[in-house]
PDB file of C-alpha atoms in Angstrom:
ATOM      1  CA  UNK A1103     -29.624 118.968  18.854  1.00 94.00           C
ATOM      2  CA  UNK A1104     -30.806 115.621  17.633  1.00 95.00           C
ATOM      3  CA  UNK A1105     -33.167 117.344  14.919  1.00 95.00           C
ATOM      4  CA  UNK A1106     -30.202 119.037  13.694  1.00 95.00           C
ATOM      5  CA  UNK A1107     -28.180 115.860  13.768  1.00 96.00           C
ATOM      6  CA  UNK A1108     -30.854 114.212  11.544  1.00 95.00           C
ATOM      7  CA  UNK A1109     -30.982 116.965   8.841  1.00 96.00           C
ATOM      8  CA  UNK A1110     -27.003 116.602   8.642  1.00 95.00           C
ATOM      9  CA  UNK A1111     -27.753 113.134   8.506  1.00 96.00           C
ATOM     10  CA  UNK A1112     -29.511 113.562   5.547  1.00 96.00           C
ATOM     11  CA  UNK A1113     -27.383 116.519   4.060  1.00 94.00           C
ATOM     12  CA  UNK A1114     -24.928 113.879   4.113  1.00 95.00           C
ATOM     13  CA  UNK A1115     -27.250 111.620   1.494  1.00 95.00           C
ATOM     14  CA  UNK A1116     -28.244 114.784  -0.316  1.00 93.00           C
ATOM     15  CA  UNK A1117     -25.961 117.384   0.039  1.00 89.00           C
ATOM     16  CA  UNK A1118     -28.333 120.054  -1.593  1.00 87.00           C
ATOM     17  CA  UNK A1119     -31.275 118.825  -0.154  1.00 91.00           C
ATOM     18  CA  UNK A1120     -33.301 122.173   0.848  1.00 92.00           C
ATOM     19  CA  UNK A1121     -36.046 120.759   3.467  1.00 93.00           C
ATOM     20  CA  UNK A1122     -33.038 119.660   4.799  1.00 95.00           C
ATOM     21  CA  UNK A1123     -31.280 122.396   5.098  1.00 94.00           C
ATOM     22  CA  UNK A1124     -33.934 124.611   5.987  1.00 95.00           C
ATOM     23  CA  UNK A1125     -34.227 121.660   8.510  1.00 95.00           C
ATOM     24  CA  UNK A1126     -31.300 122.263  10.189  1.00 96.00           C
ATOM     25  CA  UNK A1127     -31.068 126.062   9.628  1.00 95.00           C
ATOM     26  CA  UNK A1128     -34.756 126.030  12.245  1.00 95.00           C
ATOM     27  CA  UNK A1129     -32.910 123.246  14.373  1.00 96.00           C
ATOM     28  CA  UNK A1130     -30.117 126.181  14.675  1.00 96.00           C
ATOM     29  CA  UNK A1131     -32.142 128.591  15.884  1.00 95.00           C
ATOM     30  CA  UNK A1132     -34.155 126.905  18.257  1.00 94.00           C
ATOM     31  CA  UNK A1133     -30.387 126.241  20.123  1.00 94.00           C
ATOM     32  CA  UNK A1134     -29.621 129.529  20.341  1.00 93.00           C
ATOM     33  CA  UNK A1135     -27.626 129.225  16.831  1.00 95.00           C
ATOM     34  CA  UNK A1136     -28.682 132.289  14.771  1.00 95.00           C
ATOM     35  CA  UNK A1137     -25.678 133.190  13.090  1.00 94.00           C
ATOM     36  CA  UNK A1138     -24.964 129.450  12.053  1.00 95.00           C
ATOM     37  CA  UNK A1139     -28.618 129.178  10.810  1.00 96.00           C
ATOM     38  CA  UNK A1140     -28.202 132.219   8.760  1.00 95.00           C
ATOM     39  CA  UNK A1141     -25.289 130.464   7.288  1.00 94.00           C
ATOM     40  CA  UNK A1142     -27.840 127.729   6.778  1.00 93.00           C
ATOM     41  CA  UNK A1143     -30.488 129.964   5.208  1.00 96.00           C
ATOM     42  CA  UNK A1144     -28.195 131.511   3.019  1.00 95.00           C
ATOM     43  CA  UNK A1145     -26.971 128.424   1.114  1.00 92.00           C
ATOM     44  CA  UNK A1146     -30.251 127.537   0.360  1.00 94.00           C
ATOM     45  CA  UNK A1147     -31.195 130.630  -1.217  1.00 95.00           C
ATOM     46  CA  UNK A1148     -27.756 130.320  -3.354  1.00 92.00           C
ATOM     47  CA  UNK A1149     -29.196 127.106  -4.274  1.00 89.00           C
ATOM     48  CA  UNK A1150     -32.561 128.073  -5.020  1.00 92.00           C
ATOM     49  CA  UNK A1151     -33.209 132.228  -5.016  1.00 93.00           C
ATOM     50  CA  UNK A1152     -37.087 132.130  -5.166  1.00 95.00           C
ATOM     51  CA  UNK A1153     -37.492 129.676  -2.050  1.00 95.00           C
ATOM     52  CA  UNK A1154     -39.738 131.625  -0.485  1.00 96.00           C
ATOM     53  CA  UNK A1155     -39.602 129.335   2.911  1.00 95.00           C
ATOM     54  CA  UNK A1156     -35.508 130.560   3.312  1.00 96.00           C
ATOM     55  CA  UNK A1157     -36.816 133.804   2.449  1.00 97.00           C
ATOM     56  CA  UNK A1158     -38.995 133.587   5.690  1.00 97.00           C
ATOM     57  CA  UNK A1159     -36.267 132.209   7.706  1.00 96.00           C
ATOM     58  CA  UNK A1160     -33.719 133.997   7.469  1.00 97.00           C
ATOM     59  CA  UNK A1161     -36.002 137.346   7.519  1.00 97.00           C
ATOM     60  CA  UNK A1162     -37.103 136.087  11.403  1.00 96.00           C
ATOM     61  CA  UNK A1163     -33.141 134.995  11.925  1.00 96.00           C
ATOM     62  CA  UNK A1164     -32.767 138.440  11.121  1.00 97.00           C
ATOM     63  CA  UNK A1165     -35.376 139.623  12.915  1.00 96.00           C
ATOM     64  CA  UNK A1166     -33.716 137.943  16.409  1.00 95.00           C
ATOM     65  CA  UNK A1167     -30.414 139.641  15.777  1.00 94.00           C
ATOM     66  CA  UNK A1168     -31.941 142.801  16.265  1.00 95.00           C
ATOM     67  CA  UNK A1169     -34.048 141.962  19.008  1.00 93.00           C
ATOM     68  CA  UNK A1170     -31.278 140.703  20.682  1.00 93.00           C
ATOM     69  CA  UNK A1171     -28.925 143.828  20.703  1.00 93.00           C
ATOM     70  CA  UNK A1172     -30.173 146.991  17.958  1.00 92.00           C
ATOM     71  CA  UNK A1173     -27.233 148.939  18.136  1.00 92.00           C
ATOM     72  CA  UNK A1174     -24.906 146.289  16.615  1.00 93.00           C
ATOM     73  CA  UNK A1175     -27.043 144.665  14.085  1.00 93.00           C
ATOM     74  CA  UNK A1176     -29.302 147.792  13.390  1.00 91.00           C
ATOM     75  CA  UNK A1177     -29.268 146.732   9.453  1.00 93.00           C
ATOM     76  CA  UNK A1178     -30.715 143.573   9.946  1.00 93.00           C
ATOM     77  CA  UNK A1179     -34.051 145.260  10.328  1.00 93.00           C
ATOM     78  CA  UNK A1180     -34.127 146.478   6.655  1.00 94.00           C
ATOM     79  CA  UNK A1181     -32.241 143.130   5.672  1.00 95.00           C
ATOM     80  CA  UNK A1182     -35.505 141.581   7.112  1.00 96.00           C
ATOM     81  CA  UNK A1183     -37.530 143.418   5.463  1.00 96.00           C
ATOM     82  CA  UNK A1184     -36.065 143.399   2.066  1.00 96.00           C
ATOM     83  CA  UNK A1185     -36.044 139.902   2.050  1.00 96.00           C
ATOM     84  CA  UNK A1186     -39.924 139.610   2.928  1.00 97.00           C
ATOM     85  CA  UNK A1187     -40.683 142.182   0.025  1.00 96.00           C
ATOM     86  CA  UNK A1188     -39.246 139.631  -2.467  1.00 96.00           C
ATOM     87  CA  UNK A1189     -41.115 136.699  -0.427  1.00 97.00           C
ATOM     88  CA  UNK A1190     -44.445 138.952  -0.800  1.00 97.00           C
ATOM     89  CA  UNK A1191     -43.737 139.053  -4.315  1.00 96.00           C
ATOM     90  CA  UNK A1192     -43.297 135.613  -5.152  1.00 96.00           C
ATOM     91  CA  UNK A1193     -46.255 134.562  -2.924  1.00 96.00           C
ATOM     92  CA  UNK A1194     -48.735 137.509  -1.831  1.00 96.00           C
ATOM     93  CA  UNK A1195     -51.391 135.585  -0.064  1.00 95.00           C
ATOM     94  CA  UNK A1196     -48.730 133.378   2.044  1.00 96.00           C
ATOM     95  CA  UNK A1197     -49.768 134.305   5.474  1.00 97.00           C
ATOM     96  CA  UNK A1198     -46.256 132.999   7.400  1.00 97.00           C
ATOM     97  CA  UNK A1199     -44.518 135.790   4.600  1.00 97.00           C
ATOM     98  CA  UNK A1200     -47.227 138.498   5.552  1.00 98.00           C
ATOM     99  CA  UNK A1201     -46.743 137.402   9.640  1.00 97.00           C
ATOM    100  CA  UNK A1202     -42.861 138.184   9.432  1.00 97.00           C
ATOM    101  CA  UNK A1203     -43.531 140.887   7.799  1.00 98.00           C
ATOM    102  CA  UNK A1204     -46.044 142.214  10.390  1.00 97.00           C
ATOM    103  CA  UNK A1205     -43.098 141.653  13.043  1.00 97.00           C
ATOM    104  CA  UNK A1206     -40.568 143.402  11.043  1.00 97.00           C
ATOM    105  CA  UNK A1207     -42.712 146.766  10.704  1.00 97.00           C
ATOM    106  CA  UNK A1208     -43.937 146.418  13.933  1.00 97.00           C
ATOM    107  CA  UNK A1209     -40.052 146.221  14.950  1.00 96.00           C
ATOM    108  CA  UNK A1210     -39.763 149.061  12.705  1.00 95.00           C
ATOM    109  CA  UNK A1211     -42.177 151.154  14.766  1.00 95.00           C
ATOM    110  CA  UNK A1212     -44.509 151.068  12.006  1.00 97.00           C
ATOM    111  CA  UNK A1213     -47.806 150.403  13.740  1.00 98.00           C
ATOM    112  CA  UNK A1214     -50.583 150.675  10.881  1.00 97.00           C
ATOM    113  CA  UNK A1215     -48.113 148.846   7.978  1.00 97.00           C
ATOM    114  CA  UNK A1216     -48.113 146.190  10.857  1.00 98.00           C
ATOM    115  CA  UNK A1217     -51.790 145.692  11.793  1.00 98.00           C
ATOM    116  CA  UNK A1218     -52.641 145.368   8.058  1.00 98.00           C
ATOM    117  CA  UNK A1219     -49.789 142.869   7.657  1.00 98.00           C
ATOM    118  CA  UNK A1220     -50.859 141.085  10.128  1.00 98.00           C
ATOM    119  CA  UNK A1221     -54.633 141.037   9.585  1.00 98.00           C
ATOM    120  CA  UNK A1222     -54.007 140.013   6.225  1.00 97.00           C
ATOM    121  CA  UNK A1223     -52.156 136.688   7.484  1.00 97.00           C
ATOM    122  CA  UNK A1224     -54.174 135.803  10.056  1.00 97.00           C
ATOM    123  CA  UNK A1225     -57.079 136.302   7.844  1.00 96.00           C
ATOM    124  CA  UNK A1226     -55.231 134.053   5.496  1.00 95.00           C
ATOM    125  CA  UNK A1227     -54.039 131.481   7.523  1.00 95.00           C
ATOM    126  CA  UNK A1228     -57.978 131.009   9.195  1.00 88.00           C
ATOM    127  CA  UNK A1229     -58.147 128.617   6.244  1.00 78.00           C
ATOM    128  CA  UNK A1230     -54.868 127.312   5.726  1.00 82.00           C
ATOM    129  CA  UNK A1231     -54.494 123.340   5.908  1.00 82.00           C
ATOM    130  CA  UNK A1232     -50.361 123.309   6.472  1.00 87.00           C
ATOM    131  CA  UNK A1233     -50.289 125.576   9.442  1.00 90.00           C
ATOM    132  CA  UNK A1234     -50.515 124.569  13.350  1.00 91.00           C
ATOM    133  CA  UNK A1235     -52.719 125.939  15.708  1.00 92.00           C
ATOM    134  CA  UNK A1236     -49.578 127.182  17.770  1.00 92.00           C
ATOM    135  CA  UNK A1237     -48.075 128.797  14.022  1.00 94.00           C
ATOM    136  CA  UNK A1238     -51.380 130.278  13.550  1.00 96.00           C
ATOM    137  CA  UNK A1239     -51.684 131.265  17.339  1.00 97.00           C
ATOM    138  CA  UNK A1240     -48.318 133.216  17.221  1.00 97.00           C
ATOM    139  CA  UNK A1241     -50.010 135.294  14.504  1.00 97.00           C
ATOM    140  CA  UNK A1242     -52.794 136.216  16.691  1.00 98.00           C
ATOM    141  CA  UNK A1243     -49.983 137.262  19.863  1.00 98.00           C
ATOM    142  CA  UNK A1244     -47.953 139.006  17.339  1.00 98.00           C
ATOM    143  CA  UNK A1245     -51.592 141.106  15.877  1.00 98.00           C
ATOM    144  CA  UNK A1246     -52.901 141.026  19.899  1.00 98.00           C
ATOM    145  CA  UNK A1247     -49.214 143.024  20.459  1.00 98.00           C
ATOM    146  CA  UNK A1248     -50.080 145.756  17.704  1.00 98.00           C
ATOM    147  CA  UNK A1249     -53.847 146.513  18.863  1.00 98.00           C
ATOM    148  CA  UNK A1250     -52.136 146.736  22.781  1.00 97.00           C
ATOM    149  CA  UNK A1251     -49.659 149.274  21.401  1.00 97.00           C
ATOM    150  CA  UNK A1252     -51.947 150.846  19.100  1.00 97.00           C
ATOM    151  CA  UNK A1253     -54.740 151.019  22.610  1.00 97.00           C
ATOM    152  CA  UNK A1254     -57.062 149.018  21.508  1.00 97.00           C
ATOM    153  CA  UNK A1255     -57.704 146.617  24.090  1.00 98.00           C
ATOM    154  CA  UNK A1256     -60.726 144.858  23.615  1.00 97.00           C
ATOM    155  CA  UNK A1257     -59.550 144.178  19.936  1.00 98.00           C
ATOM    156  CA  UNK A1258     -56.013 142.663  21.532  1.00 98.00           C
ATOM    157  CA  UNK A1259     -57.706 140.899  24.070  1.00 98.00           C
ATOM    158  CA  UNK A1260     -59.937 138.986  21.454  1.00 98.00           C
ATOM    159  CA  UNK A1261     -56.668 138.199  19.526  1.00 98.00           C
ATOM    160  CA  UNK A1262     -54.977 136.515  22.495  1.00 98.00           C
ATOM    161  CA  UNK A1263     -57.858 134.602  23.482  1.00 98.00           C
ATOM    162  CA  UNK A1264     -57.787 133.505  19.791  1.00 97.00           C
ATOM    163  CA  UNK A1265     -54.055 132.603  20.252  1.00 97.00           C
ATOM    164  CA  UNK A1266     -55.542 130.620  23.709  1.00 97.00           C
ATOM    165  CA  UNK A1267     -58.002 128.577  21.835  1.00 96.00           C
ATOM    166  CA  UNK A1268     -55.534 127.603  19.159  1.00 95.00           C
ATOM    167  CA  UNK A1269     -52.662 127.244  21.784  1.00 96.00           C
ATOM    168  CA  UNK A1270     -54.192 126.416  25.259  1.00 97.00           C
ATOM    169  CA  UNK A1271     -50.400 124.807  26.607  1.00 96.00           C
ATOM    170  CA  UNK A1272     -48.694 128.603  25.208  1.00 97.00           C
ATOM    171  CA  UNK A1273     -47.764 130.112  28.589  1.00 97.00           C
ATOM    172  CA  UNK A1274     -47.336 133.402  26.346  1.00 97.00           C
ATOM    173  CA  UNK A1275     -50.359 133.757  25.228  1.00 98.00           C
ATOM    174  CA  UNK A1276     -52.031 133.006  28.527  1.00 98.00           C
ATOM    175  CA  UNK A1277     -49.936 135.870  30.077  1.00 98.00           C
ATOM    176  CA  UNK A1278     -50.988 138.366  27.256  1.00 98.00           C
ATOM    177  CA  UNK A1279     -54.582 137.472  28.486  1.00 98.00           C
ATOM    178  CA  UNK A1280     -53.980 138.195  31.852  1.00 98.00           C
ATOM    179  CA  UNK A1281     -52.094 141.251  31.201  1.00 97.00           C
ATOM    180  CA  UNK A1282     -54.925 142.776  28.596  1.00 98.00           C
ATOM    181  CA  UNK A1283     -57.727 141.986  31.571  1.00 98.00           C
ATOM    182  CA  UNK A1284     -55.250 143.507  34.307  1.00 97.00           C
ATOM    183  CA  UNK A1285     -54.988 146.437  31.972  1.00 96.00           C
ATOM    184  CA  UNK A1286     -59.150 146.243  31.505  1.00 97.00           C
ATOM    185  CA  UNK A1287     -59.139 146.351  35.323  1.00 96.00           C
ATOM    186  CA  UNK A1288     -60.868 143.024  35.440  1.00 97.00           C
ATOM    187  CA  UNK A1289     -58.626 141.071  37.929  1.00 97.00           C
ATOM    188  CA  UNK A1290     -60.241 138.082  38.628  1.00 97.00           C
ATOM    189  CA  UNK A1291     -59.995 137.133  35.075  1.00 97.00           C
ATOM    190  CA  UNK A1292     -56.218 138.325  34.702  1.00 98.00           C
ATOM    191  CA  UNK A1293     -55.295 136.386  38.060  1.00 98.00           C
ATOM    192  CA  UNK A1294     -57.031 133.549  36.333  1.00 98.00           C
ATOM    193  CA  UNK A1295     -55.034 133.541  33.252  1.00 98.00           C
ATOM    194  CA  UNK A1296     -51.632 134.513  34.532  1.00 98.00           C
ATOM    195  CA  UNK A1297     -51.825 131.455  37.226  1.00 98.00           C
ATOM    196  CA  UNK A1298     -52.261 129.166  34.438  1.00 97.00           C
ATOM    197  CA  UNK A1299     -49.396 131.219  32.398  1.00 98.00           C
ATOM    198  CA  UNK A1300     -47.058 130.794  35.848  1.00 97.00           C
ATOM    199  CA  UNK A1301     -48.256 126.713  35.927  1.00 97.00           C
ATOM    200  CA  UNK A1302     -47.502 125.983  32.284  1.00 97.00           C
ATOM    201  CA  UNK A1303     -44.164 128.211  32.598  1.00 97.00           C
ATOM    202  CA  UNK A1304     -42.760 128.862  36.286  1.00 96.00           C
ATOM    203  CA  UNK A1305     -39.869 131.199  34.931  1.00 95.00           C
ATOM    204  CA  UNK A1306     -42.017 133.094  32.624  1.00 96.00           C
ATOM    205  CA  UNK A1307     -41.026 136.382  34.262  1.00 95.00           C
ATOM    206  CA  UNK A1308     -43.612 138.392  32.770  1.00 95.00           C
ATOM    207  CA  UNK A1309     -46.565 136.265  34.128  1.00 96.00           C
ATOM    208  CA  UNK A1310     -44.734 136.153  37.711  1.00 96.00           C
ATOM    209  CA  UNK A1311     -44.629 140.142  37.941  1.00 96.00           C
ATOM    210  CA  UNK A1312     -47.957 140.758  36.322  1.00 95.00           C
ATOM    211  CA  UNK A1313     -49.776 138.394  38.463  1.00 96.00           C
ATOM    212  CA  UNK A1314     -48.243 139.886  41.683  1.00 95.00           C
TER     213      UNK A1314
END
């Protein structure tokens, strides 16, 4: 809340200012906000058409409507995914366009258009210098979730512990350890990892019924 009150802040100043409305669009979501922060999104792509950031945003804005109930917003799927087609086009090699991307045909129930997505970005963003270790560790959950689905353990368990090293406070990607060694039948290591999911998140409901 005081994030977004600084971006309005400075939408205030600058009116069409786009980091700051991008800003606030992120500041939005993070509250719960998705709607508003498409609103958000939206005017900056009026304002600018080819900024490939908004692009992103308001694909993965998209991306949590559906998520969050399929039957009503059911088109925001393909609205995701139109929206990172342009992105791709504008930027191919961006690896935060090819990531949302992975998670929108991976949403899609597109398994294989996913795992090359998303070994593409992380392969990408290995030598990025803008991205964070937890931006590039959500990458390696989001690939870990495709070679799990796809039953390829070993290969998903060496993506989450990639996401650990990069991330070693992300409760989530603790608990997809755990879960791939519980599933590898080696529980001393999953009991390991989902105690220290459980300590770095206590309602993290996943770790709590995995590790018991």
């Amino acid at each position: 809340a005081f994030a977004q009150y600084q971006f309005q802040e400075a939408l205030k100043i600058e009116a069409g200012n786009v980091e700051a409305m991008l800003g606030k669009g992120r500041s939005l979501v993070c509250q719960g906000a998705v709607a508003l922060a498409i609103e958000e999104y939206q005017n900056v792509l009026s304002a600018d058409a080819n900024n490939v950031a908004a692009h992103v945003r308001l694909a993965e804005a998209y991306q949590r409507q559906f998520q969050s109930d399929e039957a009503r917003y059911a088109d925001q799927l393909g609205e995701s995914l139109t929206l990172l087609t342009a992105a791709e086009s504008l930027e191919p090699n961006n690896p935060e366009v090819l990531n949302a991307k992975g998670v929108s045909l991976y949403l899609n129930e597109d398994l294989a258009g996913s795992r090359a997505a998303l070994e593409r970005a992380v392969s990408l963003a290995s030598g990025s210098e803008t991205l964070s270790g937890r931006d590039v560790a959500q990458m390696h959950i989001n690939l870990g979730s495709v070679y799990r689905d796809l039953g390829e353990l070993e290969l998903s368990l060496a993506s989450y512990r990639r996401a650990v090293t990069l991330n070693p406070l992300s409760a989530v990607a603790h608990m997809n350890v755990g879960a791939t060694y519980k599933k590898l039948d080696n529980c001393d290591e999953a009991i390991y990892e989902l105690t220290q999911a459980v300590s770095l998140n206590p309602q993290l409901l996943n770790a709590l019924s995995n590790l018991a």
